[in-house]
Each structure stands twice: as C-alpha cells, then as structure tokens.
Amino acid sequence: MERTRYGLGIGLIVGSVLLMSFGDALIKLQSASFTAWQIFTLRSLMVLPLLVLAMRLSAPGQAWLPRSPAWVALRSTLLTLMWVAYYAALPLISLPAAAVAFYTAPLFIALLARLAIGEAVGPARWLGIVSGFGGVLIVLRPGADTFSPAALLPVLAAMLYAAAAIVTRARCLSERPLTLALGLNVGLLVAGVVAPVALSWRPPPPDLVSAHPFLFGPWTAMGLREWAIMATLAVLMVGFGTGVAMAYQVAPAAVVGAFDYAYVAFAVLWSYVLFGDVPERIALLGMGLIAIGGMLVAGGPVGAVTLRRGRLAPP
C-alpha cells in the first residue's frame, strides 16, 4: 500500500509539472499575441469560479476567507511579483534557461529559512546550495557572449518564491490550501487590472513598448482562437494546482519534491518541439547540478513546503 501511494504521488507530480511546463511553453509561444496583464486578468476570471466551486464541494459550510488576511495578502503579492518576473523572461530567453534559473528556489528557501526563522541547514543542504548555484552559473554563464541580463529575471522570481515560502511556513500554516490559491488568483487579477490602467495613465516610451510588448503593449483583440488559448491556460492552471496538492497529500514531500524537477526536463522537451531549441552539453551539466542541489535541500524541513510555482501550500 505504501509503495502504491509513493507511485501515485510521483505520478501526480510528474503529470502536474507536465501540464505546467506546457502552459508556460504556450505562454512563451503566444507572448506576441497577448500581454502578461491580459493573461493574468482573463485566466484568473476563469480560475476563480472553479476554485470557489471546489471549496464549496470539498468543505461545504466552512469559511473560505483567510484567517490571517494580511499575511495571505503579503504572500499573494510576493507570488504575483514572482509570476511577473518569470513571465517577463519567457519572451527573451529559452524556456529551459528560465526553468533552471527558477529552480534555484529551494536553495533560496533554505537560506531564508536559516536567516528568517532559524531552521537548521545541515552539511548536506549546504552542499546542495553550492551545487545548485554552481549549476546556475554553468547554465547562465554570466560574462559570456551568450549571456542575457533577462536570465536574471527567473532568479529574481525564485527569490520572491522563496520569500513567499517562508511567509507560508511561518504565518500561513493554518490556512486552507484552496484559500491560499484563491488569494493568489485575486492578486493576479488585481495586478492584471491595475497595470494596464497605470500604463494608460503614464504611457511608457514607444521604444520600450516595441522592445517589450508582452509587458508594456496594449491588450489585443480576442477572437475564438484567443479565447480557446486562454481557456486552455485556465484549465492547465487548475489541473496542475490540484495535481500538486494531491501529490503532496499522498506521498512524502521529499519524494514528491525530487520528481518536481521533471519540470526542467519537460521544459527542454517543449522547447525542442515548439521552438527547435537543442540544449548544449554544458547546459545539461548545469541542469543536473541544480537538480541534485535542489533534491539535497528538499530532503529536510525546509523542503516540506510545496515547491510548485503559484501553488505554495503549507505542509
């Protein structure tokens, strides 16, 4: 029975990151057709009713408002900024490069857990931190001719995610996971509405709009194809969020977290299928070091927080 639960948890997390990696690849593919704020707004408008329905079906009669609104709002803000940083990188760098840079998040979580809430970081985890950051340097190669400053955006996203993880672990342990998911999507919806208003009130320079239309361009017209893509993104978000929650419920966090890194492999796959990108051998070496480092870090208490972007839940 225990072996079966392990297998179920592994299957759920691998299936979930497959869905998520496809969603991110789809956003990268369509980044010339939408703005980030359009995706935030329309996807959240589709996801929120599904989350409310799930909350009513899973726990009828229970309150769906957070017990600590200020901490949930802070967590949602950090995760919203994380999505902005990660999505801003997708039109500018390859999906695998963004993925490996983001998967430094467990390393930042370990460091912040030690500094902010005093959790121990043993020798194995320090080795994991060194291995992971070494892998990032190999993949991104700062100072090389191929390096793009945009590659630092997923690292910023990882730092924001780590901060949200610490807030989740220290202040949101009593919150229902669906309540946290609801708070995140409300945050994304607010960002999606406020950002275009701010840009219309103070328009950016035309050269900035032409260089980064995904962040600064106007909303595009929505036809049947565009609505179908947006609905697909909403379904994918609900699907991987639900799958990840179930995976961490049926199998230990350390086991599930190790297979969470399948996202990087799927990112390489979608990048090859959709964009024709073939990773270099040196990049594969760096990816391996990051995966090893993350698994070493995820083996203990600091890895007990659900390490899935946008779906952070307390253990």
mmCIF file of C-alpha atoms in Angstrom, residues 40-286:
data_model
loop_
_atom_site.group_PDB
_atom_site.id
_atom_site.type_symbol
_atom_site.label_atom_id
_atom_site.label_comp_id
_atom_site.label_asym_id
_atom_site.label_seq_id
_atom_site.Cartn_x
_atom_site.Cartn_y
_atom_site.Cartn_z
ATOM 1 C CA PHE A 40 -3.437 37.492 -15.530
ATOM 2 C CA THR A 41 -6.886 39.063 -15.800
ATOM 3 C CA LEU A 42 -8.701 36.648 -18.099
ATOM 4 C CA ARG A 43 -7.131 33.462 -16.736
ATOM 5 C CA SER A 44 -7.928 34.460 -13.146
ATOM 6 C CA LEU A 45 -11.516 35.332 -14.079
ATOM 7 C CA MET A 46 -11.870 31.781 -15.375
ATOM 8 C CA VAL A 47 -9.997 30.119 -12.496
ATOM 9 C CA LEU A 48 -11.687 31.905 -9.581
ATOM 10 C CA PRO A 49 -15.181 30.411 -10.091
ATOM 11 C CA LEU A 50 -13.627 26.943 -10.354
ATOM 12 C CA LEU A 51 -11.753 27.463 -7.070
ATOM 13 C CA VAL A 52 -14.869 28.719 -5.291
ATOM 14 C CA LEU A 53 -16.805 25.690 -6.563
ATOM 15 C CA ALA A 54 -14.016 23.357 -5.410
ATOM 16 C CA MET A 55 -14.062 24.951 -1.956
ATOM 17 C CA ARG A 56 -17.827 24.550 -1.641
ATOM 18 C CA LEU A 57 -17.727 20.916 -2.773
ATOM 19 C CA SER A 58 -14.705 19.886 -0.681
ATOM 20 C CA ALA A 59 -15.745 21.585 2.555
ATOM 21 C CA PRO A 60 -19.350 22.810 2.450
ATOM 22 C CA GLY A 61 -20.209 25.256 5.182
ATOM 23 C CA GLN A 62 -16.591 26.155 6.014
ATOM 24 C CA ALA A 63 -15.446 29.746 5.797
ATOM 25 C CA TRP A 64 -13.405 30.483 2.691
ATOM 26 C CA LEU A 65 -11.947 33.804 3.877
ATOM 27 C CA PRO A 66 -8.367 33.661 5.259
ATOM 28 C CA ARG A 67 -7.752 33.623 8.991
ATOM 29 C CA SER A 68 -4.793 35.991 8.588
ATOM 30 C CA PRO A 69 -5.747 38.327 5.714
ATOM 31 C CA ALA A 70 -2.616 40.497 5.966
ATOM 32 C CA TRP A 71 -0.192 37.564 5.734
ATOM 33 C CA VAL A 72 -2.161 35.923 2.936
ATOM 34 C CA ALA A 73 -2.160 39.264 1.090
ATOM 35 C CA LEU A 74 1.619 39.552 1.526
ATOM 36 C CA ARG A 75 2.094 36.002 0.285
ATOM 37 C CA SER A 76 -0.143 36.644 -2.725
ATOM 38 C CA THR A 77 1.744 39.847 -3.528
ATOM 39 C CA LEU A 78 5.099 38.064 -3.451
ATOM 40 C CA LEU A 79 3.809 35.276 -5.704
ATOM 41 C CA THR A 80 2.210 37.752 -8.106
ATOM 42 C CA LEU A 81 5.528 39.586 -8.443
ATOM 43 C CA MET A 82 7.155 36.193 -8.971
ATOM 44 C CA TRP A 83 4.824 35.448 -11.902
ATOM 45 C CA VAL A 84 5.571 38.891 -13.366
ATOM 46 C CA ALA A 85 9.327 38.307 -13.175
ATOM 47 C CA TYR A 86 9.121 34.797 -14.633
ATOM 48 C CA TYR A 87 6.719 35.684 -17.426
ATOM 49 C CA ALA A 88 8.767 38.776 -18.308
ATOM 50 C CA ALA A 89 11.715 36.477 -19.027
ATOM 51 C CA LEU A 90 9.872 33.998 -21.262
ATOM 52 C CA PRO A 91 9.825 36.099 -24.467
ATOM 53 C CA LEU A 92 13.529 36.916 -24.019
ATOM 54 C CA ILE A 93 15.274 33.650 -23.102
ATOM 55 C CA SER A 94 14.738 29.938 -23.719
ATOM 56 C CA LEU A 95 12.242 28.044 -21.594
ATOM 57 C CA PRO A 96 14.896 25.610 -20.233
ATOM 58 C CA ALA A 97 17.126 28.515 -19.166
ATOM 59 C CA ALA A 98 14.190 30.134 -17.377
ATOM 60 C CA ALA A 99 13.277 26.818 -15.758
ATOM 61 C CA VAL A 100 16.707 26.029 -14.367
ATOM 62 C CA ALA A 101 17.145 29.575 -13.091
ATOM 63 C CA PHE A 102 13.795 29.415 -11.321
ATOM 64 C CA TYR A 103 14.575 26.054 -9.768
ATOM 65 C CA THR A 104 17.108 27.746 -7.531
ATOM 66 C CA ALA A 105 14.039 28.478 -5.362
ATOM 67 C CA PRO A 106 14.690 25.571 -2.918
ATOM 68 C CA LEU A 107 18.189 26.918 -2.387
ATOM 69 C CA PHE A 108 16.899 30.395 -1.523
ATOM 70 C CA ILE A 109 14.247 28.821 0.717
ATOM 71 C CA ALA A 110 16.976 27.010 2.665
ATOM 72 C CA LEU A 111 18.984 30.211 3.091
ATOM 73 C CA LEU A 112 15.968 32.304 4.105
ATOM 74 C CA ALA A 113 14.703 29.587 6.455
ATOM 75 C CA ARG A 114 18.035 29.738 8.272
ATOM 76 C CA LEU A 115 18.137 33.541 8.389
ATOM 77 C CA ALA A 116 14.467 34.370 8.976
ATOM 78 C CA ILE A 117 13.033 31.556 11.103
ATOM 79 C CA GLY A 118 16.130 29.785 12.393
ATOM 80 C CA GLU A 119 15.662 26.394 10.701
ATOM 81 C CA ALA A 120 18.790 24.288 10.573
ATOM 82 C CA VAL A 121 20.734 23.928 7.327
ATOM 83 C CA GLY A 122 22.952 20.883 7.697
ATOM 84 C CA PRO A 123 26.043 19.885 5.688
ATOM 85 C CA ALA A 124 24.016 18.070 3.011
ATOM 86 C CA ARG A 125 21.897 21.136 2.390
ATOM 87 C CA TRP A 126 24.906 23.457 2.257
ATOM 88 C CA LEU A 127 26.353 21.075 -0.324
ATOM 89 C CA GLY A 128 23.061 21.291 -2.211
ATOM 90 C CA ILE A 129 23.138 25.086 -2.142
ATOM 91 C CA VAL A 130 26.700 25.159 -3.509
ATOM 92 C CA SER A 131 25.838 22.565 -6.171
ATOM 93 C CA GLY A 132 22.706 24.422 -7.243
ATOM 94 C CA PHE A 133 24.326 27.817 -7.587
ATOM 95 C CA GLY A 134 27.238 26.253 -9.416
ATOM 96 C CA GLY A 135 24.755 24.769 -11.869
ATOM 97 C CA VAL A 136 23.130 28.169 -12.390
ATOM 98 C CA LEU A 137 26.492 29.736 -13.201
ATOM 99 C CA ILE A 138 27.186 26.971 -15.730
ATOM 100 C CA VAL A 139 23.797 27.348 -17.442
ATOM 101 C CA LEU A 140 23.592 31.145 -17.470
ATOM 102 C CA ARG A 141 27.339 31.805 -17.924
ATOM 103 C CA PRO A 142 27.429 35.446 -16.784
ATOM 104 C CA GLY A 143 30.101 37.360 -18.639
ATOM 105 C CA ALA A 144 29.939 35.119 -21.712
ATOM 106 C CA ASP A 145 28.881 36.432 -25.108
ATOM 107 C CA THR A 146 25.654 34.409 -24.928
ATOM 108 C CA PHE A 147 24.598 35.773 -21.518
ATOM 109 C CA SER A 148 21.420 37.859 -21.378
ATOM 110 C CA PRO A 149 20.544 40.011 -18.353
ATOM 111 C CA ALA A 150 16.975 38.734 -18.818
ATOM 112 C CA ALA A 151 18.246 35.387 -17.475
ATOM 113 C CA LEU A 152 18.372 37.016 -14.026
ATOM 114 C CA LEU A 153 14.593 37.539 -14.026
ATOM 115 C CA PRO A 154 13.813 33.869 -13.205
ATOM 116 C CA VAL A 155 16.404 34.062 -10.416
ATOM 117 C CA LEU A 156 14.515 37.087 -9.066
ATOM 118 C CA ALA A 157 11.332 35.024 -9.402
ATOM 119 C CA ALA A 158 12.971 32.241 -7.376
ATOM 120 C CA MET A 159 13.907 34.712 -4.622
ATOM 121 C CA LEU A 160 10.342 36.046 -4.477
ATOM 122 C CA TYR A 161 9.018 32.489 -4.376
ATOM 123 C CA ALA A 162 11.390 31.674 -1.512
ATOM 124 C CA ALA A 163 10.175 34.703 0.440
ATOM 125 C CA ALA A 164 6.584 33.567 -0.131
ATOM 126 C CA ALA A 165 7.544 30.078 1.081
ATOM 127 C CA ILE A 166 8.875 31.486 4.338
ATOM 128 C CA VAL A 167 5.722 33.570 4.834
ATOM 129 C CA THR A 168 3.644 30.452 4.133
ATOM 130 C CA ARG A 169 5.599 28.315 6.579
ATOM 131 C CA ALA A 170 5.855 30.924 9.340
ATOM 132 C CA ARG A 171 2.465 32.661 9.127
ATOM 133 C CA CYS A 172 0.005 30.714 6.950
ATOM 134 C CA LEU A 173 0.160 27.175 8.329
ATOM 135 C CA SER A 174 -3.468 27.273 9.462
ATOM 136 C CA GLU A 175 -4.831 28.455 6.104
ATOM 137 C CA ARG A 176 -6.632 26.068 3.751
ATOM 138 C CA PRO A 177 -4.665 25.433 0.540
ATOM 139 C CA LEU A 178 -7.673 26.415 -1.583
ATOM 140 C CA THR A 179 -7.933 29.684 0.349
ATOM 141 C CA LEU A 180 -4.292 30.403 -0.458
ATOM 142 C CA ALA A 181 -4.895 29.555 -4.117
ATOM 143 C CA LEU A 182 -7.911 31.861 -4.115
ATOM 144 C CA GLY A 183 -5.818 34.671 -2.611
ATOM 145 C CA LEU A 184 -3.142 34.227 -5.255
ATOM 146 C CA ASN A 185 -5.610 34.421 -8.131
ATOM 147 C CA VAL A 186 -7.231 37.510 -6.633
ATOM 148 C CA GLY A 187 -3.738 39.051 -6.521
ATOM 149 C CA LEU A 188 -3.103 38.145 -10.155
ATOM 150 C CA LEU A 189 -6.476 39.596 -11.143
ATOM 151 C CA VAL A 190 -5.752 42.863 -9.323
ATOM 152 C CA ALA A 191 -2.340 43.113 -10.986
ATOM 153 C CA GLY A 192 -3.884 42.376 -14.378
ATOM 154 C CA VAL A 193 -6.381 45.214 -13.952
ATOM 155 C CA VAL A 194 -4.167 47.805 -12.246
ATOM 156 C CA ALA A 195 -1.111 47.537 -14.526
ATOM 157 C CA PRO A 196 -2.913 48.482 -17.792
ATOM 158 C CA VAL A 197 -4.636 51.390 -16.016
ATOM 159 C CA ALA A 198 -1.279 52.615 -14.752
ATOM 160 C CA LEU A 199 0.274 52.241 -18.214
ATOM 161 C CA SER A 200 -2.565 54.179 -19.822
ATOM 162 C CA TRP A 201 -2.238 56.922 -17.218
ATOM 163 C CA ARG A 202 1.517 57.188 -17.762
ATOM 164 C CA PRO A 203 2.379 55.608 -21.128
ATOM 165 C CA PRO A 204 5.901 54.167 -21.448
ATOM 166 C CA PRO A 205 8.222 55.352 -24.236
ATOM 167 C CA PRO A 206 7.393 53.866 -27.673
ATOM 168 C CA ASP A 207 10.788 52.165 -27.938
ATOM 169 C CA LEU A 208 10.135 50.377 -24.629
ATOM 170 C CA VAL A 209 6.722 49.229 -25.877
ATOM 171 C CA SER A 210 8.191 47.901 -29.127
ATOM 172 C CA ALA A 211 11.042 46.156 -27.292
ATOM 173 C CA HIS A 212 8.841 44.560 -24.606
ATOM 174 C CA PRO A 213 5.245 44.360 -25.872
ATOM 175 C CA PHE A 214 4.458 41.466 -23.524
ATOM 176 C CA LEU A 215 4.767 43.829 -20.544
ATOM 177 C CA PHE A 216 4.033 47.256 -21.999
ATOM 178 C CA GLY A 217 1.877 46.634 -25.066
ATOM 179 C CA PRO A 218 -1.893 47.157 -25.277
ATOM 180 C CA TRP A 219 -4.436 44.383 -24.900
ATOM 181 C CA THR A 220 -5.046 42.510 -28.132
ATOM 182 C CA ALA A 221 -8.419 41.703 -29.668
ATOM 183 C CA MET A 222 -9.860 38.365 -28.614
ATOM 184 C CA GLY A 223 -11.248 36.004 -31.248
ATOM 185 C CA LEU A 224 -12.342 32.398 -30.897
ATOM 186 C CA ARG A 225 -8.723 31.156 -31.094
ATOM 187 C CA GLU A 226 -7.546 33.561 -28.378
ATOM 188 C CA TRP A 227 -10.395 32.640 -26.041
ATOM 189 C CA ALA A 228 -9.634 28.951 -26.597
ATOM 190 C CA ILE A 229 -5.973 29.531 -25.651
ATOM 191 C CA MET A 230 -6.995 31.460 -22.534
ATOM 192 C CA ALA A 231 -9.431 28.727 -21.502
ATOM 193 C CA THR A 232 -6.674 26.159 -22.006
ATOM 194 C CA LEU A 233 -4.344 28.148 -19.743
ATOM 195 C CA ALA A 234 -7.051 28.318 -17.066
ATOM 196 C CA VAL A 235 -7.717 24.578 -17.228
ATOM 197 C CA LEU A 236 -3.979 23.847 -17.062
ATOM 198 C CA MET A 237 -3.598 26.080 -14.003
ATOM 199 C CA VAL A 238 -6.430 24.340 -12.160
ATOM 200 C CA GLY A 239 -5.153 20.934 -13.293
ATOM 201 C CA PHE A 240 -1.574 21.289 -12.123
ATOM 202 C CA GLY A 241 -2.618 23.060 -8.929
ATOM 203 C CA THR A 242 -4.973 20.232 -7.996
ATOM 204 C CA GLY A 243 -2.481 17.552 -9.024
ATOM 205 C CA VAL A 244 0.316 19.040 -6.944
ATOM 206 C CA ALA A 245 -1.908 19.351 -3.880
ATOM 207 C CA MET A 246 -2.911 15.689 -4.191
ATOM 208 C CA ALA A 247 0.694 14.581 -4.773
ATOM 209 C CA TYR A 248 1.911 16.149 -1.533
ATOM 210 C CA GLN A 249 -1.063 14.684 0.343
ATOM 211 C CA VAL A 250 -0.410 11.058 -0.644
ATOM 212 C CA ALA A 251 3.419 10.883 -0.593
ATOM 213 C CA PRO A 252 6.262 12.419 1.463
ATOM 214 C CA ALA A 253 7.381 15.911 0.444
ATOM 215 C CA ALA A 254 10.990 14.804 -0.079
ATOM 216 C CA VAL A 255 9.910 12.114 -2.571
ATOM 217 C CA VAL A 256 7.489 14.346 -4.447
ATOM 218 C CA GLY A 257 9.909 17.290 -4.425
ATOM 219 C CA ALA A 258 12.606 15.206 -6.087
ATOM 220 C CA PHE A 259 10.302 14.471 -9.034
ATOM 221 C CA ASP A 260 9.167 18.108 -9.130
ATOM 222 C CA TYR A 261 12.383 18.667 -11.099
ATOM 223 C CA ALA A 262 10.838 16.813 -14.030
ATOM 224 C CA TYR A 263 9.602 20.293 -14.981
ATOM 225 C CA VAL A 264 13.087 21.091 -16.273
ATOM 226 C CA ALA A 265 13.128 18.001 -18.499
ATOM 227 C CA PHE A 266 9.683 18.848 -19.853
ATOM 228 C CA ALA A 267 10.800 22.432 -20.458
ATOM 229 C CA VAL A 268 13.647 21.073 -22.606
ATOM 230 C CA LEU A 269 11.156 18.837 -24.442
ATOM 231 C CA TRP A 270 8.640 21.604 -25.206
ATOM 232 C CA SER A 271 11.440 23.977 -26.142
ATOM 233 C CA TYR A 272 12.662 21.467 -28.714
ATOM 234 C CA VAL A 273 9.178 20.578 -30.037
ATOM 235 C CA LEU A 274 7.819 24.131 -30.265
ATOM 236 C CA PHE A 275 10.925 26.259 -30.812
ATOM 237 C CA GLY A 276 13.574 23.872 -32.145
ATOM 238 C CA ASP A 277 15.969 24.636 -29.255
ATOM 239 C CA VAL A 278 18.589 21.980 -28.515
ATOM 240 C CA PRO A 279 20.414 22.406 -25.170
ATOM 241 C CA GLU A 280 24.197 22.313 -25.147
ATOM 242 C CA ARG A 281 26.003 19.620 -23.186
ATOM 243 C CA ILE A 282 27.402 22.169 -20.755
ATOM 244 C CA ALA A 283 23.849 23.378 -20.082
ATOM 245 C CA LEU A 284 22.707 19.814 -19.369
ATOM 246 C CA LEU A 285 25.547 19.506 -16.844
ATOM 247 C CA GLY A 286 24.368 22.684 -15.121
#
